[in-house]
Amino acid sequence: MFRFVQVEVAWPLGPPDGRYLVRAEGDGAGPPSHVLVFATLGAPERRRLAARRRARDAEPEPAPVAVATGRATVIDVGRPTDEGQARAWLSAAEESDLAAGLAVLNRALHAFRIATADPYLQPVGRGQAIAARVGFGAGEEVADGLWSAARELVLPEGRRRRTRLLAPQARLAALLGARQSALACEELALRARLDLDHARPREAALQLLVALDAAVAELATDPHAAELGERLGELRAQREPVAAAAQAALSGPLSDADARAVALALDRVEAALRARGAAGTSGAG
């Protein structure tokens, strides 16, 4: 029996439908650890394009356009089990098991992004899944989208409610209303966080060095700089270890110490940006 994680999202995931073997990184000669199955569901019927397609007038109240959805099944083929073990795992499976499957999926999506040089391909987050399942079955069974047993994982309502309560509506209003400007370091820090969360510490280190320098420069001249003095001091103190980690990243994998330095510095950048955002929205009227 093989265990699997399956998610569906409201858009085609990108890679062509089919099965893909996944091996541990840096072990191209080893046995596969997972089989990843991509499927596009509910795709609208393709119509033969006319030689010259002309624009049409839009209806005043158009009906929603039918869209395709994407399904990815991550099958753990590196650890086959008997049915008893599989059922025991399924009864105890939780969000951490789903997160492990998403990590494999996002590694594949990142590889497809690199292979196609398409900067608009993005990873899948837990909150984007319109369905999430865990289960087990025989090899060909799960590869064909079937299973012996499975169950849905539903995001706990408490977490959903907390997400809604913390939605940064005030900041959004301030940005859209031009009462506050977005900083370059905010986008750079987000990119570093994405790399770090998806097990790409080298990329995170290189990205973070630029984000950190931008944060120090931009926050020092921010209208709320007086309230951020201590935060700026923390950021300046992180510059040397981050620069060392970025230099090491040019040559190969990071040491544990460099990876910890990157994680700590990114936490400090994010904390400073949260403090700046709170100060800005509290004064925006």
CSV table of N, CA and C in Angstrom, one decimal, residues 104-216:
chain,number,residue,atom,x,y,z
A,104,VAL,N,6.5,18.6,-1.4
A,104,VAL,CA,6.9,17.9,-2.6
A,104,VAL,C,6.3,18.6,-3.8
A,105,LEU,N,5.0,18.9,-3.7
A,105,LEU,CA,4.4,19.5,-4.8
A,105,LEU,C,5.0,20.9,-5.2
A,106,ASN,N,5.3,21.7,-4.2
A,106,ASN,CA,5.9,23.0,-4.4
A,106,ASN,C,7.3,22.9,-5.0
A,107,ARG,N,8.0,21.8,-4.6
A,107,ARG,CA,9.4,21.6,-5.2
A,107,ARG,C,9.2,21.4,-6.7
A,108,ALA,N,8.2,20.6,-7.1
A,108,ALA,CA,7.9,20.3,-8.5
A,108,ALA,C,7.5,21.6,-9.2
A,109,LEU,N,6.6,22.4,-8.6
A,109,LEU,CA,6.2,23.6,-9.3
A,109,LEU,C,7.3,24.6,-9.4
A,110,HIS,N,8.2,24.6,-8.5
A,110,HIS,CA,9.4,25.5,-8.6
A,110,HIS,C,10.3,25.0,-9.7
A,111,ALA,N,10.5,23.7,-9.9
A,111,ALA,CA,11.3,23.2,-11.0
A,111,ALA,C,10.6,23.5,-12.3
A,112,PHE,N,9.3,23.4,-12.4
A,112,PHE,CA,8.6,23.8,-13.6
A,112,PHE,C,8.7,25.2,-13.9
A,113,ARG,N,8.7,26.1,-12.9
A,113,ARG,CA,8.9,27.5,-13.1
A,113,ARG,C,10.3,27.8,-13.7
A,114,ILE,N,11.3,27.1,-13.2
A,114,ILE,CA,12.7,27.3,-13.7
A,114,ILE,C,12.7,26.7,-15.1
A,115,ALA,N,12.1,25.6,-15.3
A,115,ALA,CA,12.2,24.9,-16.7
A,115,ALA,C,11.6,25.8,-17.7
A,116,THR,N,10.5,26.4,-17.4
A,116,THR,CA,9.7,27.2,-18.4
A,116,THR,C,10.1,28.7,-18.4
A,117,ALA,N,11.0,29.1,-17.4
A,117,ALA,CA,11.3,30.5,-17.2
A,117,ALA,C,10.1,31.4,-17.1
A,118,ASP,N,9.1,30.9,-16.4
A,118,ASP,CA,7.8,31.6,-16.2
A,118,ASP,C,7.8,32.2,-14.8
A,119,PRO,N,8.0,33.5,-14.6
A,119,PRO,CA,8.0,34.1,-13.3
A,119,PRO,C,6.7,34.1,-12.6
A,120,TYR,N,5.6,33.9,-13.4
A,120,TYR,CA,4.2,34.0,-12.8
A,120,TYR,C,3.7,32.7,-12.2
A,121,LEU,N,4.5,31.6,-12.3
A,121,LEU,CA,4.1,30.4,-11.6
A,121,LEU,C,4.4,30.5,-10.2
A,122,GLN,N,3.4,30.1,-9.3
A,122,GLN,CA,3.6,30.3,-7.9
A,122,GLN,C,3.3,29.0,-7.1
A,123,PRO,N,3.8,28.9,-5.9
A,123,PRO,CA,3.6,27.7,-5.1
A,123,PRO,C,2.1,27.7,-4.6
A,124,VAL,N,1.7,26.5,-4.1
A,124,VAL,CA,0.4,26.3,-3.5
A,124,VAL,C,0.5,26.4,-2.0
A,125,GLY,N,-0.3,27.3,-1.4
A,125,GLY,CA,-0.4,27.4,0.0
A,125,GLY,C,-1.6,26.6,0.5
A,126,ARG,N,-1.6,26.3,1.8
A,126,ARG,CA,-2.6,25.5,2.4
A,126,ARG,C,-4.0,26.2,2.2
A,127,GLY,N,-4.0,27.5,2.4
A,127,GLY,CA,-5.3,28.2,2.3
A,127,GLY,C,-5.9,28.3,0.9
A,128,GLN,N,-5.0,27.9,-0.1
A,128,GLN,CA,-5.5,28.0,-1.5
A,128,GLN,C,-6.2,26.7,-2.0
A,129,ALA,N,-6.0,25.6,-1.2
A,129,ALA,CA,-6.6,24.3,-1.6
A,129,ALA,C,-8.1,24.3,-1.4
A,130,ILE,N,-8.8,24.0,-2.4
A,130,ILE,CA,-10.3,23.9,-2.3
A,130,ILE,C,-10.7,22.5,-1.8
A,131,ALA,N,-9.7,21.6,-1.9
A,131,ALA,CA,-9.9,20.3,-1.3
A,131,ALA,C,-8.6,19.7,-1.0
A,132,ALA,N,-8.5,19.0,0.2
A,132,ALA,CA,-7.3,18.4,0.6
A,132,ALA,C,-7.6,17.0,1.2
A,133,ARG,N,-6.9,16.0,0.7
A,133,ARG,CA,-7.2,14.6,1.1
A,133,ARG,C,-5.9,13.9,1.5
A,134,VAL,N,-6.0,13.0,2.4
A,134,VAL,CA,-5.0,12.0,2.6
A,134,VAL,C,-5.6,10.6,2.5
A,135,GLY,N,-4.8,9.6,2.1
A,135,GLY,CA,-5.3,8.3,2.0
A,135,GLY,C,-4.3,7.3,1.6
A,136,PHE,N,-4.7,6.1,1.2
A,136,PHE,CA,-3.8,5.1,0.7
A,136,PHE,C,-4.5,4.2,-0.3
A,137,GLY,N,-3.6,3.5,-1.0
A,137,GLY,CA,-4.2,2.5,-2.0
A,137,GLY,C,-3.0,1.8,-2.7
A,138,ALA,N,-3.4,0.9,-3.6
A,138,ALA,CA,-2.4,0.2,-4.4
A,138,ALA,C,-1.8,1.1,-5.4
A,139,GLY,N,-0.6,0.8,-5.9
A,139,GLY,CA,0.1,1.7,-6.8
A,139,GLY,C,-0.6,2.2,-7.9
A,140,GLU,N,-1.1,1.4,-8.8
A,140,GLU,CA,-1.9,1.8,-10.0
A,140,GLU,C,-3.2,2.5,-9.6
A,141,GLU,N,-3.7,2.1,-8.5
A,141,GLU,CA,-5.0,2.6,-8.0
A,141,GLU,C,-4.8,4.1,-7.7
A,142,VAL,N,-3.9,4.5,-6.9
A,142,VAL,CA,-3.7,5.9,-6.5
A,142,VAL,C,-3.2,6.7,-7.7
A,143,ALA,N,-2.4,6.1,-8.6
A,143,ALA,CA,-1.9,6.8,-9.7
A,143,ALA,C,-3.0,7.2,-10.7
A,144,ASP,N,-4.1,6.4,-10.6
A,144,ASP,CA,-5.3,6.8,-11.5
A,144,ASP,C,-6.3,7.6,-10.7
A,145,GLY,N,-6.0,8.1,-9.6
A,145,GLY,CA,-6.9,9.0,-8.8
A,145,GLY,C,-7.9,8.2,-8.0
A,146,LEU,N,-7.7,6.9,-7.8
A,146,LEU,CA,-8.5,6.1,-6.9
A,146,LEU,C,-7.8,5.8,-5.6
A,147,TRP,N,-8.5,5.1,-4.7
A,147,TRP,CA,-7.8,4.8,-3.4
A,147,TRP,C,-8.6,3.7,-2.7
A,148,SER,N,-8.0,3.1,-1.8
A,148,SER,CA,-8.6,2.1,-0.9
A,148,SER,C,-9.4,2.8,0.2
A,149,ALA,N,-8.8,3.8,0.8
A,149,ALA,CA,-9.4,4.6,1.8
A,149,ALA,C,-8.8,6.0,1.8
A,150,ALA,N,-9.6,7.0,2.2
A,150,ALA,CA,-9.1,8.4,2.2
A,150,ALA,C,-10.1,9.2,3.1
A,151,ARG,N,-9.6,10.4,3.5
A,151,ARG,CA,-10.5,11.3,4.2
A,151,ARG,C,-10.0,12.7,3.9
A,152,GLU,N,-11.0,13.6,4.0
A,152,GLU,CA,-10.8,15.0,3.7
A,152,GLU,C,-10.1,15.7,5.0
A,153,LEU,N,-9.2,16.6,4.7
A,153,LEU,CA,-8.7,17.4,5.8
A,153,LEU,C,-9.3,18.8,5.6
A,154,VAL,N,-10.0,19.3,6.6
A,154,VAL,CA,-10.6,20.6,6.6
A,154,VAL,C,-9.9,21.5,7.5
A,155,LEU,N,-9.6,22.7,7.0
A,155,LEU,CA,-8.8,23.7,7.8
A,155,LEU,C,-9.7,24.1,8.9
A,156,PRO,N,-9.2,24.0,10.2
A,156,PRO,CA,-10.0,24.3,11.3
A,156,PRO,C,-10.6,25.7,11.3
A,157,GLU,N,-11.9,25.8,11.7
A,157,GLU,CA,-12.6,27.0,11.7
A,157,GLU,C,-11.9,28.1,12.5
A,158,GLY,N,-11.3,27.7,13.6
A,158,GLY,CA,-10.6,28.7,14.4
A,158,GLY,C,-9.5,29.4,13.7
A,159,ARG,N,-8.8,28.6,12.9
A,159,ARG,CA,-7.7,29.2,12.1
A,159,ARG,C,-8.2,30.1,11.0
A,160,ARG,N,-9.4,29.7,10.4
A,160,ARG,CA,-10.0,30.6,9.4
A,160,ARG,C,-10.4,31.9,10.0
A,161,ARG,N,-11.0,31.8,11.2
A,161,ARG,CA,-11.5,33.0,11.8
A,161,ARG,C,-10.4,33.9,12.2
A,162,ARG,N,-9.3,33.3,12.7
A,162,ARG,CA,-8.1,34.1,13.0
A,162,ARG,C,-7.5,34.8,11.8
A,163,THR,N,-7.5,34.1,10.7
A,163,THR,CA,-7.0,34.7,9.5
A,163,THR,C,-7.8,35.9,9.1
A,164,ARG,N,-9.2,35.8,9.2
A,164,ARG,CA,-10.0,36.9,8.8
A,164,ARG,C,-9.8,38.1,9.7
A,165,LEU,N,-9.7,37.8,11.0
A,165,LEU,CA,-9.5,38.9,12.0
A,165,LEU,C,-8.2,39.6,11.7
A,166,LEU,N,-7.2,38.9,11.3
A,166,LEU,CA,-5.9,39.5,11.1
A,166,LEU,C,-5.7,40.1,9.7
A,167,ALA,N,-6.7,40.0,8.9
A,167,ALA,CA,-6.6,40.5,7.5
A,167,ALA,C,-6.3,42.0,7.6
A,168,PRO,N,-5.2,42.4,6.9
A,168,PRO,CA,-4.7,43.8,7.0
A,168,PRO,C,-5.5,44.8,6.2
A,169,GLN,N,-6.8,44.9,6.5
A,169,GLN,CA,-7.6,45.8,5.7
A,169,GLN,C,-7.2,47.2,5.8
A,170,ALA,N,-6.8,47.7,7.0
A,170,ALA,CA,-6.5,49.1,7.2
A,170,ALA,C,-5.2,49.4,6.3
A,171,ARG,N,-4.2,48.5,6.3
A,171,ARG,CA,-3.0,48.7,5.5
A,171,ARG,C,-3.3,48.7,4.1
A,172,LEU,N,-4.2,47.8,3.6
A,172,LEU,CA,-4.6,47.8,2.2
A,172,LEU,C,-5.2,49.1,1.8
A,173,ALA,N,-6.1,49.6,2.7
A,173,ALA,CA,-6.8,50.8,2.4
A,173,ALA,C,-5.8,52.0,2.3
A,174,ALA,N,-4.8,52.0,3.2
A,174,ALA,CA,-3.8,53.0,3.2
A,174,ALA,C,-3.0,53.0,1.9
A,175,LEU,N,-2.6,51.8,1.5
A,175,LEU,CA,-1.8,51.7,0.3
A,175,LEU,C,-2.6,52.0,-1.0
A,176,LEU,N,-3.9,51.6,-1.1
A,176,LEU,CA,-4.7,51.9,-2.3
A,176,LEU,C,-5.1,53.3,-2.3
A,177,GLY,N,-5.2,53.9,-1.1
A,177,GLY,CA,-5.6,55.3,-1.1
A,177,GLY,C,-4.4,56.3,-1.1
A,178,ALA,N,-3.2,55.7,-1.4
A,178,ALA,CA,-2.0,56.5,-1.5
A,178,ALA,C,-1.7,57.3,-0.3
A,179,ARG,N,-2.2,56.8,0.9
A,179,ARG,CA,-1.8,57.5,2.2
A,179,ARG,C,-0.5,56.9,2.7
A,180,GLN,N,-0.1,55.8,2.1
A,180,GLN,CA,1.1,55.1,2.6
A,180,GLN,C,1.7,54.4,1.3
A,181,SER,N,3.0,54.3,1.3
A,181,SER,CA,3.7,53.7,0.2
A,181,SER,C,4.3,52.3,0.6
A,182,ALA,N,4.3,51.4,-0.3
A,182,ALA,CA,4.9,50.1,-0.1
A,182,ALA,C,6.4,50.3,-0.3
A,183,LEU,N,7.2,49.6,0.5
A,183,LEU,CA,8.7,49.7,0.5
A,183,LEU,C,9.2,48.6,-0.4
A,184,ALA,N,10.3,48.8,-1.1
A,184,ALA,CA,11.0,47.8,-1.9
A,184,ALA,C,11.4,46.6,-1.0
A,185,CYS,N,11.8,46.9,0.2
A,185,CYS,CA,12.3,45.8,1.1
A,185,CYS,C,11.1,44.9,1.5
A,186,GLU,N,9.9,45.4,1.5
A,186,GLU,CA,8.8,44.5,1.8
A,186,GLU,C,8.6,43.4,0.8
A,187,GLU,N,8.7,43.7,-0.5
A,187,GLU,CA,8.6,42.7,-1.5
A,187,GLU,C,9.8,41.8,-1.5
A,188,LEU,N,11.0,42.3,-1.3
A,188,LEU,CA,12.2,41.5,-1.2
A,188,LEU,C,12.2,40.6,0.0
A,189,ALA,N,11.7,41.0,1.1
A,189,ALA,CA,11.6,40.1,2.3
A,189,ALA,C,10.6,39.0,2.0
A,190,LEU,N,9.5,39.3,1.3
A,190,LEU,CA,8.5,38.3,1.0
A,190,LEU,C,9.2,37.2,0.1
A,191,ARG,N,10.0,37.6,-0.8
A,191,ARG,CA,10.6,36.6,-1.7
A,191,ARG,C,11.6,35.8,-0.9
A,192,ALA,N,12.3,36.4,0.1
A,192,ALA,CA,13.3,35.6,0.9
A,192,ALA,C,12.5,34.6,1.8
A,193,ARG,N,11.3,35.1,2.3
A,193,ARG,CA,10.5,34.2,3.1
A,193,ARG,C,10.0,33.0,2.3
A,194,LEU,N,9.6,33.2,1.1
A,194,LEU,CA,9.2,32.1,0.2
A,194,LEU,C,10.3,31.1,0.0
A,195,ASP,N,11.5,31.6,-0.3
A,195,ASP,CA,12.6,30.7,-0.5
A,195,ASP,C,12.9,29.9,0.8
A,196,LEU,N,13.0,30.6,1.9
A,196,LEU,CA,13.3,29.9,3.2
A,196,LEU,C,12.3,28.9,3.5
A,197,ASP,N,11.0,29.2,3.4
A,197,ASP,CA,9.9,28.3,3.7
A,197,ASP,C,9.9,27.1,2.8
A,198,HIS,N,10.5,27.2,1.6
A,198,HIS,CA,10.4,26.1,0.6
A,198,HIS,C,11.8,25.5,0.5
A,199,ALA,N,12.6,25.5,1.5
A,199,ALA,CA,13.9,24.8,1.6
A,199,ALA,C,14.9,25.2,0.5
A,200,ARG,N,14.9,26.5,0.3
A,200,ARG,CA,15.9,27.0,-0.6
A,200,ARG,C,16.8,28.1,0.1
A,201,PRO,N,17.6,27.6,1.1
A,201,PRO,CA,18.3,28.6,2.0
A,201,PRO,C,19.3,29.4,1.2
A,202,ARG,N,19.9,28.8,0.2
A,202,ARG,CA,20.9,29.6,-0.6
A,202,ARG,C,20.3,30.8,-1.2
A,203,GLU,N,19.1,30.6,-1.9
A,203,GLU,CA,18.4,31.7,-2.6
A,203,GLU,C,17.9,32.7,-1.5
A,204,ALA,N,17.5,32.2,-0.4
A,204,ALA,CA,17.0,33.0,0.7
A,204,ALA,C,18.1,33.9,1.2
A,205,ALA,N,19.3,33.4,1.4
A,205,ALA,CA,20.4,34.2,1.8
A,205,ALA,C,20.8,35.3,0.9
A,206,LEU,N,20.8,35.0,-0.4
A,206,LEU,CA,21.1,36.0,-1.4
A,206,LEU,C,20.1,37.1,-1.5
A,207,GLN,N,18.8,36.7,-1.4
A,207,GLN,CA,17.7,37.6,-1.5
A,207,GLN,C,17.6,38.5,-0.2
A,208,LEU,N,17.9,37.8,0.9
A,208,LEU,CA,17.8,38.6,2.2
A,208,LEU,C,18.9,39.7,2.3
A,209,LEU,N,20.0,39.4,1.8
A,209,LEU,CA,21.1,40.5,1.9
A,209,LEU,C,20.6,41.8,1.2
A,210,VAL,N,20.0,41.7,0.1
A,210,VAL,CA,19.4,42.9,-0.6
A,210,VAL,C,18.2,43.4,0.2
A,211,ALA,N,17.4,42.5,0.7
A,211,ALA,CA,16.2,43.0,1.5
A,211,ALA,C,16.7,43.7,2.7
A,212,LEU,N,17.7,43.2,3.4
A,212,LEU,CA,18.2,43.8,4.6
A,212,LEU,C,18.8,45.2,4.4
A,213,ASP,N,19.6,45.3,3.3
A,213,ASP,CA,20.2,46.6,3.0
A,213,ASP,C,19.1,47.6,2.6
A,214,ALA,N,18.1,47.1,1.9
A,214,ALA,CA,17.0,48.0,1.5
A,214,ALA,C,16.2,48.4,2.7
A,215,ALA,N,16.0,47.5,3.7
A,215,ALA,CA,15.2,47.8,4.9
A,215,ALA,C,15.9,48.9,5.7
A,216,VAL,N,17.2,48.7,5.9
A,216,VAL,CA,17.9,49.7,6.7
A,216,VAL,C,17.8,51.1,6.0
